[in-house]
Tab-separated table of C-alpha atoms and ligand atoms in Angstrom:
chain	number	residue	atom	x	y	z
A	1	MET	CA	111.485	86.760	123.563
A	2	PHE	CA	108.446	88.634	124.929
A	3	ASN	CA	108.119	89.511	128.646
A	4	ASN	CA	104.438	90.247	128.863
A	5	THR	CA	103.176	86.849	127.757
A	6	TYR	CA	100.305	87.182	130.265
A	7	LEU	CA	98.597	89.014	127.438
A	8	LEU	CA	98.657	85.982	125.186
A	9	PRO	CA	95.022	85.040	124.612
A	10	THR	CA	93.806	81.995	126.486
A	11	MET	CA	91.222	79.488	125.271
A	12	HIS	CA	88.483	81.627	126.747
A	13	SER	CA	89.516	85.244	126.218
A	14	THR	CA	86.996	87.386	124.403
A	15	ILE	CA	87.975	90.667	122.825
A	16	LEU	CA	85.906	93.489	121.386
A	17	VAL	CA	86.792	94.629	117.867
A	18	THR	CA	84.964	97.825	116.943
A	19	GLY	CA	84.330	98.725	113.313
A	20	GLY	CA	84.789	95.076	112.356
A	21	ALA	CA	82.445	95.319	109.365
A	22	GLY	CA	84.773	97.767	107.612
A	23	PHE	CA	87.758	97.066	105.402
A	24	ILE	CA	90.576	96.570	107.927
A	25	GLY	CA	88.316	95.427	110.776
A	26	SER	CA	86.844	92.552	108.746
A	27	ASN	CA	90.282	91.448	107.546
A	28	LEU	CA	91.568	91.698	111.128
A	29	ILE	CA	88.743	89.583	112.576
A	30	LYS	CA	89.465	86.838	110.038
A	31	TYR	CA	93.190	87.094	110.766
A	32	ILE	CA	92.730	86.748	114.540
A	33	LEU	CA	90.277	83.851	114.228
A	34	GLU	CA	92.761	82.058	111.955
A	35	HIS	CA	95.767	82.680	114.176
A	36	SER	CA	94.413	82.182	117.729
A	37	ASN	CA	91.680	80.696	119.892
A	38	THR	CA	90.332	84.124	120.773
A	39	HIS	CA	86.599	84.841	120.748
A	40	ILE	CA	85.609	88.124	119.103
A	41	VAL	CA	82.636	90.444	119.509
A	42	ASN	CA	82.333	92.903	116.621
A	43	LEU	CA	80.531	96.144	117.507
A	44	ASP	CA	79.773	98.108	114.346
A	45	ALA	CA	77.299	100.883	113.557
A	46	LEU	CA	77.088	99.761	109.886
A	47	THR	CA	77.662	103.182	108.366
A	48	TYR	CA	78.021	103.442	104.577
A	49	ALA	CA	81.474	101.793	105.012
A	50	GLY	CA	80.303	98.875	107.153
A	51	ASN	CA	79.203	95.768	105.288
A	52	LEU	CA	78.321	92.418	106.853
A	53	GLN	CA	79.030	90.754	103.496
A	54	ASN	CA	82.701	91.277	104.393
A	55	LEU	CA	82.275	88.685	107.153
A	56	THR	CA	80.264	85.885	105.540
A	57	ASP	CA	83.318	83.565	105.867
A	58	VAL	CA	83.132	83.731	109.670
A	59	GLU	CA	79.499	84.472	110.502
A	60	LEU	CA	78.877	80.844	111.511
A	61	ASP	CA	82.063	80.558	113.585
A	62	SER	CA	81.019	79.989	117.223
A	63	ARG	CA	83.896	82.268	118.321
A	64	TYR	CA	82.422	85.260	116.449
A	65	THR	CA	79.497	87.481	117.524
A	66	PHE	CA	78.149	90.617	115.825
A	67	VAL	CA	76.469	93.443	117.752
A	68	HIS	CA	74.928	96.338	115.829
A	69	GLY	CA	75.661	99.617	117.608
A	70	SER	CA	77.748	102.749	117.825
A	71	ILE	CA	80.863	103.303	119.906
A	72	GLN	CA	79.308	106.671	120.734
A	73	ASN	CA	76.595	104.875	122.701
A	74	ALA	CA	77.957	104.343	126.236
A	75	GLU	CA	75.054	102.061	127.215
A	76	ILE	CA	75.686	99.630	124.353
A	77	VAL	CA	79.443	99.679	124.919
A	78	ARG	CA	79.063	98.971	128.633
A	79	TYR	CA	76.470	96.266	127.920
A	80	VAL	CA	78.856	94.512	125.509
A	81	LEU	CA	81.780	94.633	127.939
A	82	ARG	CA	79.609	93.112	130.729
A	83	ARG	CA	77.602	90.641	128.698
A	84	TYR	CA	80.586	89.102	126.909
A	85	ASN	CA	83.143	89.452	129.719
A	86	ILE	CA	85.462	91.360	127.398
A	87	SER	CA	89.155	91.361	128.358
A	88	GLY	CA	90.561	93.571	125.590
A	89	ILE	CA	89.491	96.100	122.971
A	90	ILE	CA	90.824	96.801	119.471
A	91	ASN	CA	89.302	100.055	118.248
A	92	CYS	CA	89.070	100.113	114.443
A	93	ALA	CA	85.749	101.988	114.267
A	94	ALA	CA	86.176	105.324	112.543
A	95	GLU	CA	85.158	107.666	109.833
A	96	SER	CA	88.154	107.032	107.625
A	97	HIS	CA	88.068	108.972	104.343
A	98	VAL	CA	89.928	112.290	104.000
A	99	ASP	CA	87.706	113.608	101.176
A	100	ARG	CA	84.545	113.034	103.227
A	101	SER	CA	86.140	114.880	106.168
A	102	ILE	CA	86.675	117.851	103.847
A	103	GLN	CA	82.999	117.756	102.812
A	104	SER	CA	81.848	117.462	106.452
A	105	ALA	CA	84.033	117.125	109.575
A	106	GLN	CA	81.336	116.602	112.220
A	107	PRO	CA	80.937	112.807	111.855
A	108	PHE	CA	84.721	112.522	112.279
A	109	VAL	CA	84.622	114.385	115.582
A	110	ASP	CA	81.592	112.365	116.702
A	111	THR	CA	82.983	108.903	116.043
A	112	ASN	CA	86.749	109.290	116.077
A	113	ILE	CA	86.980	111.553	119.115
A	114	ASN	CA	83.772	111.172	121.117
A	115	GLY	CA	83.395	107.470	120.293
A	116	THR	CA	86.968	106.740	121.356
A	117	LEU	CA	86.362	108.603	124.619
A	118	VAL	CA	83.288	106.457	125.324
A	119	LEU	CA	85.395	103.320	124.799
A	120	LEU	CA	88.181	104.619	127.042
A	121	GLU	CA	85.803	105.487	129.889
A	122	ALA	CA	84.184	102.055	129.652
A	123	ALA	CA	87.588	100.338	129.475
A	124	LYS	CA	88.587	102.117	132.684
A	125	GLU	CA	85.322	101.261	134.425
A	126	TYR	CA	85.452	97.558	133.493
A	127	GLY	CA	89.180	97.008	134.061
A	128	ILE	CA	89.965	96.150	130.442
A	129	ARG	CA	93.437	94.556	130.380
A	130	ARG	CA	94.514	95.832	126.967
A	131	PHE	CA	93.271	98.566	124.645
A	132	LEU	CA	94.637	98.967	121.114
A	133	GLN	CA	93.912	102.164	119.223
A	134	MET	CA	94.236	101.681	115.464
A	135	SER	CA	95.570	105.001	114.226
A	136	THR	CA	97.228	106.263	111.084
A	137	ASP	CA	100.509	107.738	109.863
A	138	GLU	CA	98.464	110.753	108.687
A	139	VAL	CA	98.589	112.168	112.238
A	140	TYR	CA	102.244	113.077	111.529
A	141	GLY	CA	101.332	115.422	108.674
A	142	SER	CA	103.235	115.560	105.408
A	143	LEU	CA	106.859	114.882	104.402
A	144	GLY	CA	109.021	116.534	101.762
A	145	ALA	CA	111.103	114.466	99.359
A	146	GLU	CA	113.326	113.108	102.156
A	147	GLY	CA	112.833	111.470	105.547
A	148	PHE	CA	110.436	109.093	107.288
A	149	PHE	CA	107.859	109.265	110.062
A	150	THR	CA	109.096	107.688	113.301
A	151	GLU	CA	107.127	107.248	116.521
A	152	GLU	CA	108.863	110.424	117.777
A	153	THR	CA	107.704	112.613	114.884
A	154	PRO	CA	105.479	115.439	116.253
A	155	LEU	CA	101.775	115.241	115.499
A	156	GLN	CA	100.925	117.756	112.741
A	157	PRO	CA	97.615	116.597	111.251
A	158	ASN	CA	96.509	118.510	108.151
A	159	SER	CA	93.010	117.204	107.349
A	160	PRO	CA	89.917	117.070	109.554
A	161	TYR	CA	90.240	113.262	109.351
A	162	SER	CA	93.829	113.179	110.595
A	163	ALA	CA	93.082	115.878	113.190
A	164	SER	CA	90.315	113.706	114.633
A	165	LYS	CA	92.643	110.678	114.698
A	166	ALA	CA	95.397	112.708	116.396
A	167	ALA	CA	92.897	113.921	119.000
A	168	SER	CA	91.818	110.357	119.754
A	169	ASP	CA	95.467	109.262	120.028
A	170	CYS	CA	95.985	112.041	122.584
A	171	LEU	CA	92.971	110.842	124.580
A	172	VAL	CA	94.387	107.301	124.615
A	173	ARG	CA	97.756	108.618	125.766
A	174	SER	CA	96.091	110.616	128.538
A	175	PHE	CA	94.243	107.531	129.842
A	176	VAL	CA	97.549	105.637	130.018
A	177	HIS	CA	99.244	108.431	131.955
A	178	THR	CA	96.348	109.503	134.169
A	179	HIS	CA	94.406	106.278	134.730
A	180	ASN	CA	97.082	103.620	134.121
A	181	LEU	CA	95.050	102.141	131.290
A	182	ASP	CA	97.073	99.464	129.468
A	183	ALA	CA	96.866	100.840	125.934
A	184	VAL	CA	98.978	100.853	122.782
A	185	ILE	CA	98.589	102.910	119.628
A	186	THR	CA	99.421	101.664	116.127
A	187	ARG	CA	100.010	104.007	113.194
A	188	CYS	CA	99.961	102.452	109.764
A	189	SER	CA	100.457	103.709	106.230
A	190	ASN	CA	97.919	103.337	103.397
A	191	ASN	CA	96.295	99.902	103.282
A	192	TYR	CA	94.921	98.120	100.227
A	193	GLY	CA	93.420	94.681	99.585
A	194	PRO	CA	90.061	92.864	99.445
A	195	TYR	CA	86.899	94.489	100.866
A	196	GLN	CA	88.148	98.098	100.714
A	197	PHE	CA	85.337	100.534	100.006
A	198	PRO	CA	85.774	101.941	96.458
A	199	GLU	CA	86.208	105.545	97.578
A	200	LYS	CA	89.916	105.073	98.384
A	201	LEU	CA	92.491	105.312	95.609
A	202	ILE	CA	93.210	101.672	94.750
A	203	PRO	CA	89.709	100.108	94.838
A	204	LEU	CA	88.218	103.203	93.181
A	205	MET	CA	90.701	103.059	90.317
A	206	ILE	CA	90.307	99.295	89.872
A	207	SER	CA	86.522	99.404	89.766
A	208	ASN	CA	86.485	102.439	87.472
A	209	ALA	CA	88.969	100.777	85.117
A	210	VAL	CA	86.971	97.544	85.041
A	211	ASN	CA	83.839	99.562	84.170
A	212	ASP	CA	85.568	101.887	81.638
A	213	ILE	CA	84.890	104.935	83.831
A	214	SER	CA	87.574	107.655	83.822
A	215	LEU	CA	90.242	107.498	86.571
A	216	PRO	CA	90.298	110.836	88.481
A	217	VAL	CA	93.882	111.681	89.507
A	218	TYR	CA	94.165	114.643	91.902
A	219	GLY	CA	96.587	117.438	90.959
A	220	ASP	CA	99.656	116.246	89.066
A	221	GLY	CA	99.546	112.695	90.438
A	222	MET	CA	102.957	113.190	92.088
A	223	ASN	CA	101.841	112.747	95.699
A	224	VAL	CA	103.487	109.763	97.362
A	225	ARG	CA	101.945	107.110	99.602
A	226	ASP	CA	103.532	104.060	101.238
A	227	TRP	CA	101.282	101.076	100.457
A	228	ILE	CA	100.825	98.075	102.750
A	229	TYR	CA	98.795	94.953	102.006
A	230	VAL	CA	96.029	94.700	104.585
A	231	THR	CA	97.043	91.331	106.068
A	232	ASP	CA	100.512	92.736	106.845
A	233	HIS	CA	98.800	95.508	108.822
A	234	CYS	CA	96.598	92.918	110.584
A	235	SER	CA	99.601	90.831	111.645
A	236	GLY	CA	101.257	93.952	113.063
A	237	VAL	CA	98.164	94.952	115.004
A	238	TRP	CA	97.820	91.462	116.440
A	239	GLN	CA	101.501	91.432	117.472
A	240	ALA	CA	101.120	94.882	119.071
A	241	TYR	CA	97.943	93.778	120.859
A	242	GLN	CA	99.666	90.735	122.336
A	243	HIS	CA	103.194	91.990	122.911
A	244	GLY	CA	103.269	95.789	122.739
A	245	LYS	CA	104.273	97.766	125.819
A	246	ALA	CA	101.608	99.893	127.498
A	247	GLY	CA	101.844	103.525	126.480
A	248	GLU	CA	103.893	102.810	123.347
A	249	VAL	CA	103.242	103.732	119.741
A	250	TYR	CA	104.149	101.355	116.885
A	251	ASN	CA	104.418	102.434	113.250
A	252	PHE	CA	103.714	99.985	110.414
A	253	GLY	CA	104.462	100.528	106.741
A	254	GLY	CA	104.788	98.507	103.584
A	255	LYS	CA	108.195	99.813	102.422
A	256	SER	CA	106.437	100.503	99.110
A	257	GLU	CA	106.500	104.204	98.358
A	258	LYS	CA	104.813	105.058	95.066
A	259	TYR	CA	103.684	108.150	93.186
A	260	ASN	CA	99.890	108.052	92.762
A	261	ILE	CA	100.209	108.244	88.989
A	262	ASP	CA	102.433	105.151	88.956
A	263	VAL	CA	99.894	103.230	91.049
A	264	VAL	CA	97.136	104.242	88.628
A	265	LYS	CA	99.192	103.159	85.601
A	266	MET	CA	99.984	99.791	87.243
A	267	ILE	CA	96.262	99.266	87.854
A	268	LEU	CA	95.403	100.044	84.229
A	269	GLN	CA	98.042	97.590	83.088
A	270	GLY	CA	96.784	94.947	85.535
A	271	VAL	CA	93.193	95.351	84.384
A	272	GLY	CA	94.272	95.488	80.719
A	273	LYS	CA	92.959	98.989	80.028
A	274	ASP	CA	94.404	101.977	78.225
A	275	GLU	CA	95.994	105.041	79.901
A	276	SER	CA	93.545	107.264	78.018
A	277	LEU	CA	91.126	106.531	80.902
A	278	ILE	CA	93.251	108.773	83.184
A	279	THR	CA	91.752	112.220	83.882
A	280	TYR	CA	93.581	114.828	85.931
A	281	VAL	CA	91.080	116.595	88.213
A	282	LYS	CA	91.373	119.489	90.633
A	283	ASP	CA	93.597	118.795	93.609
A	284	ARG	CA	92.364	117.866	97.086
A	285	PRO	CA	92.490	120.936	99.391
A	286	GLY	CA	95.455	120.660	101.783
A	287	HIS	CA	96.642	117.504	99.975
A	288	ASP	CA	99.537	115.913	101.938
A	289	LYS	CA	102.529	115.511	99.624
A	290	ARG	CA	104.240	112.411	100.904
A	291	TYR	CA	103.893	109.748	103.602
A	292	ALA	CA	106.731	107.332	104.403
A	293	ILE	CA	107.141	105.160	107.474
A	294	ASP	CA	110.121	104.072	109.506
A	295	CYS	CA	108.921	100.815	111.080
A	296	THR	CA	112.187	99.640	112.655
A	297	LYS	CA	110.655	99.830	116.142
A	298	ALA	CA	107.948	97.293	115.204
A	299	GLU	CA	110.575	95.113	113.520
A	300	ARG	CA	112.819	95.223	116.585
A	301	GLU	CA	110.246	95.028	119.400
A	302	LEU	CA	107.425	93.031	117.814
A	303	GLN	CA	109.459	90.889	115.397
A	304	TRP	CA	107.108	92.136	112.696
A	305	GLN	CA	107.819	92.719	108.996
A	306	PRO	CA	105.702	93.408	105.926
A	307	THR	CA	105.718	90.260	103.771
A	308	VAL	CA	103.701	91.126	100.639
A	309	THR	CA	105.366	93.120	97.846
A	310	PHE	CA	103.311	95.828	96.156
A	311	GLU	CA	103.342	93.967	92.832
A	312	GLU	CA	102.097	90.762	94.475
A	313	GLY	CA	99.494	92.535	96.632
A	314	LEU	CA	98.166	94.635	93.782
A	315	ALA	CA	97.781	91.575	91.535
A	316	LYS	CA	95.824	89.784	94.311
A	317	THR	CA	93.678	92.878	94.897
A	318	ILE	CA	92.855	93.367	91.221
A	319	ALA	CA	91.929	89.672	90.943
A	320	TRP	CA	89.700	89.955	94.028
A	321	TYR	CA	87.778	92.951	92.653
A	322	GLN	CA	87.389	91.253	89.262
A	323	ASP	CA	86.085	88.065	90.936
A	324	ASN	CA	83.754	89.945	93.293
A	325	ASN	CA	81.893	92.243	90.988
A	326	ALA	CA	78.629	91.593	92.853
A	327	TRP	CA	80.192	92.987	96.050
A	328	VAL	CA	81.390	96.062	94.155
A	329	GLU	CA	78.035	96.603	92.425
A	330	ASN	CA	76.241	96.313	95.759
A	331	VAL	CA	78.271	99.127	97.326
A	332	ARG	CA	78.493	101.277	94.165
A	333	SER	CA	74.848	102.274	94.398
A	334	GLY	CA	72.520	104.736	96.133
A	335	ALA	CA	74.414	106.974	98.553
A	336	TYR	CA	77.749	106.073	96.947
A	337	LEU	CA	76.631	107.502	93.610
A	338	ALA	CA	75.516	110.739	95.291
A	339	TYR	CA	78.870	111.007	97.082
A	340	TYR	CA	80.750	110.301	93.848
A	341	ALA	CA	78.858	112.954	91.910
A	342	LYS	CA	79.530	115.562	94.597
A	343	GLN	CA	83.215	114.677	95.036
A	344	TYR	CA	84.144	114.529	91.351
A	345	GLN	CA	82.018	117.323	89.898
A	346	GLN	CA	84.317	119.693	87.997
B	401	NAD	P1	86.373	101.768	106.982
B	401	NAD	O1	85.800	103.105	106.711
B	401	NAD	O2	86.453	100.771	105.872
B	401	NAD	O3	85.561	101.053	108.159
B	401	NAD	C1	85.162	101.726	109.312
B	401	NAD	C2	84.163	100.842	110.052
B	401	NAD	O4	83.784	101.520	111.263
B	401	NAD	C3	82.866	100.574	109.283
B	401	NAD	O5	82.496	99.222	109.407
B	401	NAD	C4	81.845	101.465	109.973
B	401	NAD	O6	80.508	100.959	109.905
B	401	NAD	C5	82.375	101.467	111.397
B	401	NAD	N1	81.942	102.626	112.182
B	401	NAD	C6	81.968	103.938	111.815
B	401	NAD	N2	81.475	104.700	112.802
B	401	NAD	C7	81.167	103.857	113.827
B	401	NAD	C8	80.641	104.048	115.131
B	401	NAD	N3	80.312	105.258	115.596
B	401	NAD	N4	80.469	102.958	115.914
B	401	NAD	C9	80.773	101.718	115.459
B	401	NAD	N5	81.255	101.485	114.223
B	401	NAD	C10	81.454	102.543	113.422
B	401	NAD	O7	87.798	102.041	107.602
B	401	NAD	P2	89.151	101.206	107.480
B	401	NAD	O8	89.886	101.632	106.271
B	401	NAD	O9	88.838	99.767	107.698
B	401	NAD	O10	89.943	101.789	108.732
B	401	NAD	C11	89.864	101.163	110.006
B	401	NAD	C12	90.735	101.935	110.976
B	401	NAD	O11	92.083	101.948	110.533
B	401	NAD	C13	90.337	103.405	111.130
B	401	NAD	O12	90.488	103.762	112.472
B	401	NAD	C14	91.346	104.147	110.268
B	401	NAD	O13	91.557	105.439	110.775
B	401	NAD	C15	92.562	103.266	110.439
B	401	NAD	N6	93.534	103.277	109.332
B	401	NAD	C16	93.126	103.076	108.048
B	401	NAD	C17	94.065	103.037	107.019
B	401	NAD	C18	93.657	102.779	105.598
B	401	NAD	O14	94.509	102.883	104.705
B	401	NAD	N7	92.418	102.425	105.317
B	401	NAD	C19	95.420	103.222	107.318
B	401	NAD	C20	95.814	103.423	108.650
B	401	NAD	C21	94.851	103.434	109.645
B	402	TYD	P1	93.231	107.864	99.625
B	402	TYD	O1	93.074	106.447	99.165
B	402	TYD	O2	92.014	108.703	99.796
B	402	TYD	O3	94.113	107.815	100.950
B	402	TYD	P2	94.761	109.032	101.818
B	402	TYD	O4	94.276	110.324	101.320
B	402	TYD	O5	94.244	108.733	103.179
B	402	TYD	O6	96.236	108.859	101.668
B	402	TYD	O7	94.179	108.631	98.587
B	402	TYD	C1	95.492	108.140	98.310
B	402	TYD	C2	96.144	109.137	97.373
B	402	TYD	O8	95.447	109.120	96.127
B	402	TYD	C3	96.062	110.562	97.874
B	402	TYD	O9	97.276	111.235	97.534
B	402	TYD	C4	94.908	111.171	97.105
B	402	TYD	C5	94.934	110.415	95.790
B	402	TYD	N1	93.618	110.232	95.136
B	402	TYD	C6	93.437	110.608	93.795
B	402	TYD	O10	94.371	111.109	93.127
B	402	TYD	N2	92.207	110.414	93.236
B	402	TYD	C7	91.169	109.893	93.930
B	402	TYD	O11	90.044	109.763	93.351
B	402	TYD	C8	91.367	109.501	95.280
B	402	TYD	C9	90.249	108.896	96.088
B	402	TYD	C10	92.621	109.673	95.846
């Protein structure tokens, strides 16, 4: 079925996952440890979005190692590649929130562009056999009412966040073409699930609803996102890492397009709260109207499919946030409160 089975991890392969203390990275590390014999080193700078509590399930696993450091630091990156005899890299480390990129773009350039370049240079120097760049469908820009993003859609990023992701994708592409680096790029739609920082739509609305805080809907609530449960994204990334062709891009989506307002109403219903908690607030500048993904290439070439329906995934996510109030309270403090006040001041 797959030609390049030499990439299948052996008993002793060790890969570097960057940004593994974040939402998708921590879910991905658990997914890989469950589904293979791979050893993983997690290099994470522990920014506001990085949380080692996301990894308590695996911290005692002998196949898992945490290193505290930034992907912008070439010395640390090179040390990790040497010290742990790393054979592959999955780059999840990023500044990831559009609203923060509107408040201040510099950290996005620093980590998403410069940090990715540091990883690419080190991967070239140390002969890394596979590099996976975790990117986003937001690099394609915004859709009207019709159509889907394919891997051929031109890059038209609209926010500083998506511009920084598009720039890093271009760097990855250039290292494939110029230096023969064996790299693939994945572009996924909006993720949701356990351990997502409550600044993104779904965890923010769930935790506000649980705490009877108003639910701030941008504009008219008619923007559309395609929602994917995080483990479906993780399975796609792991398939692309093992079986993707060098130089290729793979899109992943959940086949679950929803208007934001409908997502918010489903959350209120799931939490058992009244729609009077909804507050329409001023729109996000440059707000992309609609994202929708055509993922037939991943289905055809990676034998991948999303498996969790939105209704099922949302119910699991709401239950997780209700059962893990201590985790939510821990992150909804200090700097988060300052960010929240600045973002939602009217
Ligand atoms: P996140 O913000 O939850 O986590 C990012 C992680 O990266 C954190 O642990 C943070 O500490 C770490 N980090 C930040 N800067 C770093 C640096 N300089 N060096 C090392 N670590 C650093 O993000 P996420 O939602 O888990 O997203 C992970 C990746 O997936 C990102 O590249 C993002 O662009 C991409 N993505 C996210 C979504 C989504 O819906 N969340 C969708 C598609 C793609
Ligand atoms: P978000 O989770 O920030 O993801 P992205 O902007 O990367 O798609 O936002 C998802 C959608 O929800 C987006 O259209 C903006 C909207 N939104 C709100 O209406 N209110 C909010 O408080 C947030 C955070 C997002």
